[in-house]
Each structure stands twice: as C-alpha cells, then as structure tokens.
Amino acid sequence: MNPFVHPQARLGRNVRIGLFSYIGSGVIVGDDVEIGSHVIIHDRTWIGDRVRIGDHTIVGKAPMRGKGENTPPARIGNNVQIGSGSILYRGCVVEDCFIADLATVREHVVIGRKCVVGRGVALENHIHIGDRVKLETNAYITAYSRLEDDAFVAPCVVTSNDPFAARAPRPIAFKGVHVKRGGRIGAGAVLLPGVTVHEEGFVAAGSVVTRDVPVKTIVKGVPAKPYRTVPEDQWLSNLPPRSP
Amino acid sequence: MNPFVHPQARLGRNVRIGLFSYIGSGVIVGDDVEIGSHVIIHDRTWIGDRVRIGDHTIVGKAPMRGKGENTPPARIGNNVQIGSGSILYRGCVVEDCFIADLATVREHVVIGRKCVVGRGVALENHIHIGDRVKLETNAYITAYSRLEDDAFVAPCVVTSNDPFAARAPRPIAFKGVHVKRGGRIGAGAVLLPGVTVHEEGFVAAGSVVTRDVPVKTIVKGVPAKPYRTVPEDQWLSNLPPRSP
Amino acid sequence: MNPFVHPQARLGRNVRIGLFSYIGSGVIVGDDVEIGSHVIIHDRTWIGDRVRIGDHTIVGKAPMRGKGENTPPARIGNNVQIGSGSILYRGCVVEDCFIADLATVREHVVIGRKCVVGRGVALENHIHIGDRVKLETNAYITAYSRLEDDAFVAPCVVTSNDPFAARAPRPIAFKGVHVKRGGRIGAGAVLLPGVTVHEEGFVAAGSVVTRDVPVKTIVKGVPAKPYRTVPEDQWLSNLPPRSP
C-alpha cells in the first residue's frame, strides 16, 4: 500500500505521495509537491516546485505509436496543478497552469503560463498554446493546432484537421486550427480543418466554421457568417488589469 | 495488494472491497456494500446501504480551488450504483441513483432519486437535479444549473453559463440553464447561458437554443425556433404508470 | 506493489505486468504481452498474443445492469493495443486493433480488424463494427448500431437511438445508426435514431442528419440535405492500395 519510489528517483523537500503510487526511475521532483494516490509518474519525468497531482493521474506516458522512444520526458514546471484521472504524455511541457480531471495532453504539446485546461479536454499531439489560454470542459483540440495568448475555448468545442476525411492521396497534410491572440470560440462550435480565427475574433456557440474568422468579428450560423463587431468593452485592450 | 482501510473508518456488515483500494479516515460505510479495486474513498465520506462502487472510482475528492476545506464530505445514500473511473467530489449528495463510468460530479451537486447519470457525464459545481432525471452519455451540465423532476438530457448535450465568454466586467455572473419539470433536450443540442426550458418543452437534436423554450413546445434549428406542440402521447400526464 | 496474479490465471511466455495490477481467476494471457500498471483484468478474460494494455485500464468488466452474469468473458485477440484509462466490458470481441486512452467498449460489441478506436470514444452495447473502421476522438456510437468496413467517424460525432426521447410507449424499440461500407461522418455531426448512411455517403462536419444519406452523396446543413457527389478520387475503388 505504500507508494513505490524507484531508488533512482530524486525527491525534493516536503514531497507527499499517496498510497499505491509509482514514481519511476530517473524522475526528478522539486520541493513542496503533493502527489495523490494511484498516481503513475513514468521514468525520467521532470516535476518542478509547488506541483499538485491528483489521484489516478499518469504523467510521462510514452506515445503509443511512432517514434515514442525519441520523445523527451514530460516537463511539469513550477506551480502546476493537475486533477484526477488525467494523462500527460512524454514530450509535453507545462508550467504554472491548472489542468482539471480526465484531461489528456499528448506528446509535443507546449502550454504557456496561467492557462486553464478543463475537465476532459483532449489536446492531441503537436499543439502550441500561449499564455492565459482557457480551455473549458471537454474542448477538443486537434493535432497541429495553435492557440495564441488569451484565446478562449468554451465547453465541448470541436476541431478537426483532416480535409480529406481519411481519403487523402498520401502523404496526408493535416491542417490544425489557429486561434490568434484573444480569439474566442463559443460552446459546441465546430471548426473545420485549417481554419484561422484572427485576433479577437469570436465564434458564436453552435456555429460551424468553414472559413477564417476576421479580426474582432463575431461569426455565427451553419456555415458561420460575419454578424457584427465584437463589443468594444470585450476587447483585450479595454479590459481592467488582471489580478496577478 | 490488500485494500487499505484506515483504522478510523467504520464498515457495516457484508462490505466487500477489491484489491489496492483505499478507504480513508472517518469514512462510514453501510451494510451490503461492494467496492471495486483501485477505488479511493476520501476521508469522512459517508456511504449508505446497498451501494456498489466500480473499479478506479474516486469518491469525496476535495475541490481543487477555492474554499475546498469548508466543503462537507460526500454523501452517497442507499441504493447508489457507481461505475468505473468516475470522480465524485466532496459536497455532492446522491441517493438511489445510477451513475455510469467516467462521470464527474463536482461539489455542491444534489441529485434526486431514481436518476441515471450516463457514461462520461460532467456535472459541474452547484447543480440541483430532481427525481427521475436521465442524463445520457457525455451530456455536459454547466455550473449553477437546475434540472427538475423527469427532465431528460440526450447524449452529448452542451450547456454553457458565461454570457461574456471570459470577458465579463468583474464580478462575473454565471447563468446556468434551467430545465423545468419534464423538459427534454435532444442529442448534441447546445444551450446558451441562462436559457430556461419550460415544463415538458422539447429541444430537437442538434439545435442551438438562444431563447427560452415554451411549455410543451418543440423547438428546432439554429437558432432554435418553435416548431410544434409536443405530441400528447408523450406528455407526462398521459404516460402509463412507471414500474417502481 | 507487485502485481497480483491469481493462481488460476495462465500466462504465456514473455508477459510483463506493471505494478499494482490485478490479473483475475481464469484469465488466459498469450505470448509477448505487455500490461501496464494499475491494470485490472477481470476473471476469465481471454487475451491473445502481442497485446499491449496501458496503465489504469480495465478489461472484462461485468455489465452493471441486466443479465451481466450470462455475458461471456471479454476476448482480446492478437495484436491489440489498448491505451490508458480505458474500460472494456465482458462480451466484447476485439482483434488486431488500436484502442486509445479513456475509451469505453460495452458488452456485445464486436470490432473487426485494423480498426482505430480513438481517445474517449464510447461504444455502447450491441454494436457491430467491420474492418478498417476509424473512430476518432470522442466519437459517440449509440447502442444497436452497425458500422461496416472502411467507415470513418470524425471527432465528436454524436449518434442517438431513442426516437421517443425517453417517452416511448413500452416496450421501447431502440434504433441505432447504420453506416454502410465506406460511409463517412464529419466532425461534430449529429445523427438521429435509425439513420442509415449508405455506401460511401458523406456527412459534412456539423450537420444534423434526419434522413438517410444516399450512396456516394455528400449531405450538409441543419437538417442535412444532399449537396453533391463524393469526389471520385475519394471513392474506395480509386484509392491506392493500402500498406499492409
């Protein structure tokens, strides 16, 4: 029932580990870290200071296909809080973020600071996420996507990256989505492969986005069409300063 | 490999616990209870009689942010059946219900009797659910929502509660959805913040609901508009009596 | 911390099992099998050769309601790879497939060869899936459905099977969806109960499908209407031969 800490793992000061957890070989854990029960930290994962990892979470999973062995270990930086039942792969880099329950973060995903990754969010491989990005419950971000600073993705948003729906002439060129600085996507919206949401563009809930969304423009409908300008009091430049 | 039962937990008669499970301090478990393997029951959780809890489930998790310490322990009443890989937080109250696999039930959620919470359903914090409510697979219920007796939520329904999409002037006033008695929401429908589905109103599958749904009225489309009256043979008052 | 292998389980050659895992009574495991940590293999499950099962996965779970005791054990054939945190029930049959993380496969589900079941996919009970079918992240397939060879289901597709939305005169006749050979469904589309997608039919992303989709026809919109013929270079008969 005691956790198993590999003799070649290195723990900092004030590290607490729950029952039945496993800390693998070569893992490095910083100071003031709290690890729940039934947690698995795979070999060589790097964990910073003031990190909390919830029960049943897996960190540093090797990719299941492809060049898994060459993927660098997961890097969980300082001040990261991870919920329960989540899975973070090798090759992800996270710092100063909140990741909720049942989320999955694949290899080659970089997440900036002060981000929130909601319950059940799936971040596929090769995604780049800026600072202060918020992804709400069950949002799905397809591989090869980019979300810039202050992007907002509401619950259950759907993205896709295969313009040929599995019938491309080989080799396949996947096209993720690109949400530029401050772009926002409403609940349950669907974004087609390769779509760009330009700076502070807004996709209304339930829309199906087949074309790029212009700067500071609200689009809505199926297919989504420009509707009006984002209200000025919602522009990033007009927001009150954030609490730190 | 034996489960770990804290010496200050109190188990009733005929309690079976699987391997590698952990029952915390101050937990009270009733009679005729079956707990799977790798289950975590956090401190002070209260579990009634004739409860079944599946493998890998977590009960009584503390909220990750905010006033977690003040949240009362989870109360799992009699005749509750919970699937595998689910997460129930402190401050939830459930009785005589069925909760399937990979569901999450946050703090300050009260669920009535004879409800079904489907696979992967996410119930956010501060939700009140009446009796005989059925939430199907992957339905997402946003915080501060209310579902009255006999409500029905089909698979993959999406709700939302932030009318400003993360750009509100502070303080933010979240507005959940309100489904009144016997209201029904079809598969994949999206409900905007603050929407009310009135008594026995029906949202057709795939609709995007921007306005309240009138009593006993079917709405459909993007945005959803009234279409016709709910057929009389589907009114609650005309249904045959339920088997107990 | 060592795994627990029931004395009446039978393991082949070169079987590796991670920490805190449990292999039940009467389980049969083939050769060259790799089982992760915290895995639960329930009694009498049959596992073939060259199978990999990820951490925290459950295989052979008994159905929670109904005639669970009569359901045959799970059969995981040769060359199956299963991710982490997934749940496979008794009565499922899989061979030579890839199943990703957090997927659920219920009882009486048969999956053909060379299929991909994506992250978070939910396959309800009584589903038949042919060969080379690809189900992407979070796709939801309702009970009593059938997906024929070479079907493709994009991320977050929603299906449903209750034409009366929980208000049917008893007995209820559930009607799943039927995707015929090579049929494809785009991201986030919603299919109503009983819909058939005929051979190589294509549902555009975000559509709501209320009627059958004709052969080799693209439908789109809410409700979905025929739009044009699937481009010839995407017909199965015109694709280059697959790599084995």
XYZ file of C-alpha atoms in Angstrom, chain A residues 1 19-20 37-38 52 54-56 81-85 98-102 116 119 134 136-138 150-152 154-156 181-184 186-189 200 202 205-207 220-222 230 233-236 239-243, chain B residues 1-4 19-22 37-40 42 55-58 61-65 85 87 89 102-104 106 120-122 124 138-140 142 157-170 174 190-192 208 222:
114
model
C 0.000 0.000 0.000
C -0.909 5.195 -1.438
C -0.281 2.781 -4.311
C -2.903 8.034 -4.644
C -2.629 5.570 -7.539
C -0.019 19.070 -7.137
C -4.402 14.278 -8.317
C -5.282 10.629 -7.764
C -5.092 8.177 -10.672
C -1.916 21.725 -10.555
C -3.257 18.577 -12.221
C -6.568 16.890 -11.418
C -7.504 13.229 -11.175
C -7.529 10.618 -13.908
C -4.230 24.355 -13.983
C -5.230 21.063 -15.605
C -8.514 19.541 -14.436
C -9.746 15.919 -14.231
C -9.750 13.389 -17.080
C -6.655 26.506 -17.620
C -12.175 18.673 -17.314
C -8.628 28.930 -21.164
C -13.271 24.667 -20.938
C -14.761 21.258 -20.221
C -14.458 18.644 -22.985
C -5.623 34.955 -24.237
C -7.532 32.587 -26.508
C -10.737 31.201 -25.032
C -15.790 27.216 -24.491
C -17.085 23.780 -23.453
C -17.351 20.978 -25.989
C -4.391 36.357 -29.857
C -7.604 36.778 -27.900
C -9.715 34.727 -30.293
C -12.739 33.066 -28.737
C -18.332 29.549 -28.220
C -19.767 26.351 -26.764
C -20.217 23.398 -29.065
C -18.894 25.183 -32.151
C -10.076 38.691 -31.008
C -15.450 35.374 -31.895
C -21.958 28.974 -29.786
C -23.084 26.128 -32.019
C -21.641 27.597 -35.217
C -22.424 32.722 -36.317
C -24.573 30.111 -38.018
C -24.173 26.990 -40.140
C -17.092 42.259 -31.013
C -15.925 46.568 -23.816
C -14.808 42.985 -24.535
C -11.620 43.964 -26.373
C -8.475 42.921 -24.561
C -10.286 45.115 -20.055
C -9.417 46.068 -16.462
C -5.980 44.895 -15.358
C -5.921 41.276 -14.243
C -5.308 40.222 -10.707
C -2.385 -5.823 -2.722
C -4.921 -5.927 0.079
C -7.051 -2.813 0.322
C -6.028 -0.295 2.931
C -7.563 -5.049 -4.236
C -5.435 -1.909 -3.969
C -8.360 0.195 -2.731
C -8.067 2.850 -0.075
C -10.442 -2.487 -6.979
C -8.241 0.607 -7.034
C -11.072 2.661 -5.521
C -10.270 5.710 -3.414
C -11.512 10.053 0.729
C -13.049 -0.058 -10.050
C -10.845 3.040 -10.191
C -13.565 5.370 -8.924
C -12.770 8.257 -6.571
C -12.304 14.374 -3.757
C -11.659 17.857 -2.351
C -12.314 20.753 -4.735
C -9.095 21.858 -6.372
C -9.607 25.573 -5.986
C -13.289 5.598 -13.348
C -14.978 11.043 -9.747
C -16.336 15.429 -5.150
C -16.082 8.092 -16.275
C -18.661 10.540 -14.930
C -17.644 13.515 -12.796
C -18.487 18.247 -8.607
C -18.817 10.453 -19.217
C -21.420 12.934 -17.971
C -19.908 16.030 -16.372
C -20.111 20.951 -12.713
C -21.326 12.629 -22.314
C -24.019 15.200 -21.508
C -22.395 18.330 -20.133
C -22.644 23.694 -16.650
C -25.832 17.846 -24.994
C -23.817 21.026 -24.401
C -24.688 23.777 -21.950
C -22.869 26.975 -21.055
C -23.093 29.651 -18.392
C -20.818 32.541 -19.263
C -22.677 35.139 -21.349
C -19.486 37.163 -21.762
C -17.213 34.272 -22.841
C -14.490 35.086 -20.308
C -14.547 38.847 -20.935
C -17.095 39.997 -18.373
C -16.626 43.088 -16.299
C -15.976 41.676 -12.853
C -22.616 32.939 -14.333
C -26.337 23.438 -27.471
C -27.960 25.643 -24.811
C -26.777 29.201 -24.293
C -28.800 25.749 -30.802
C -30.016 27.109 -35.488
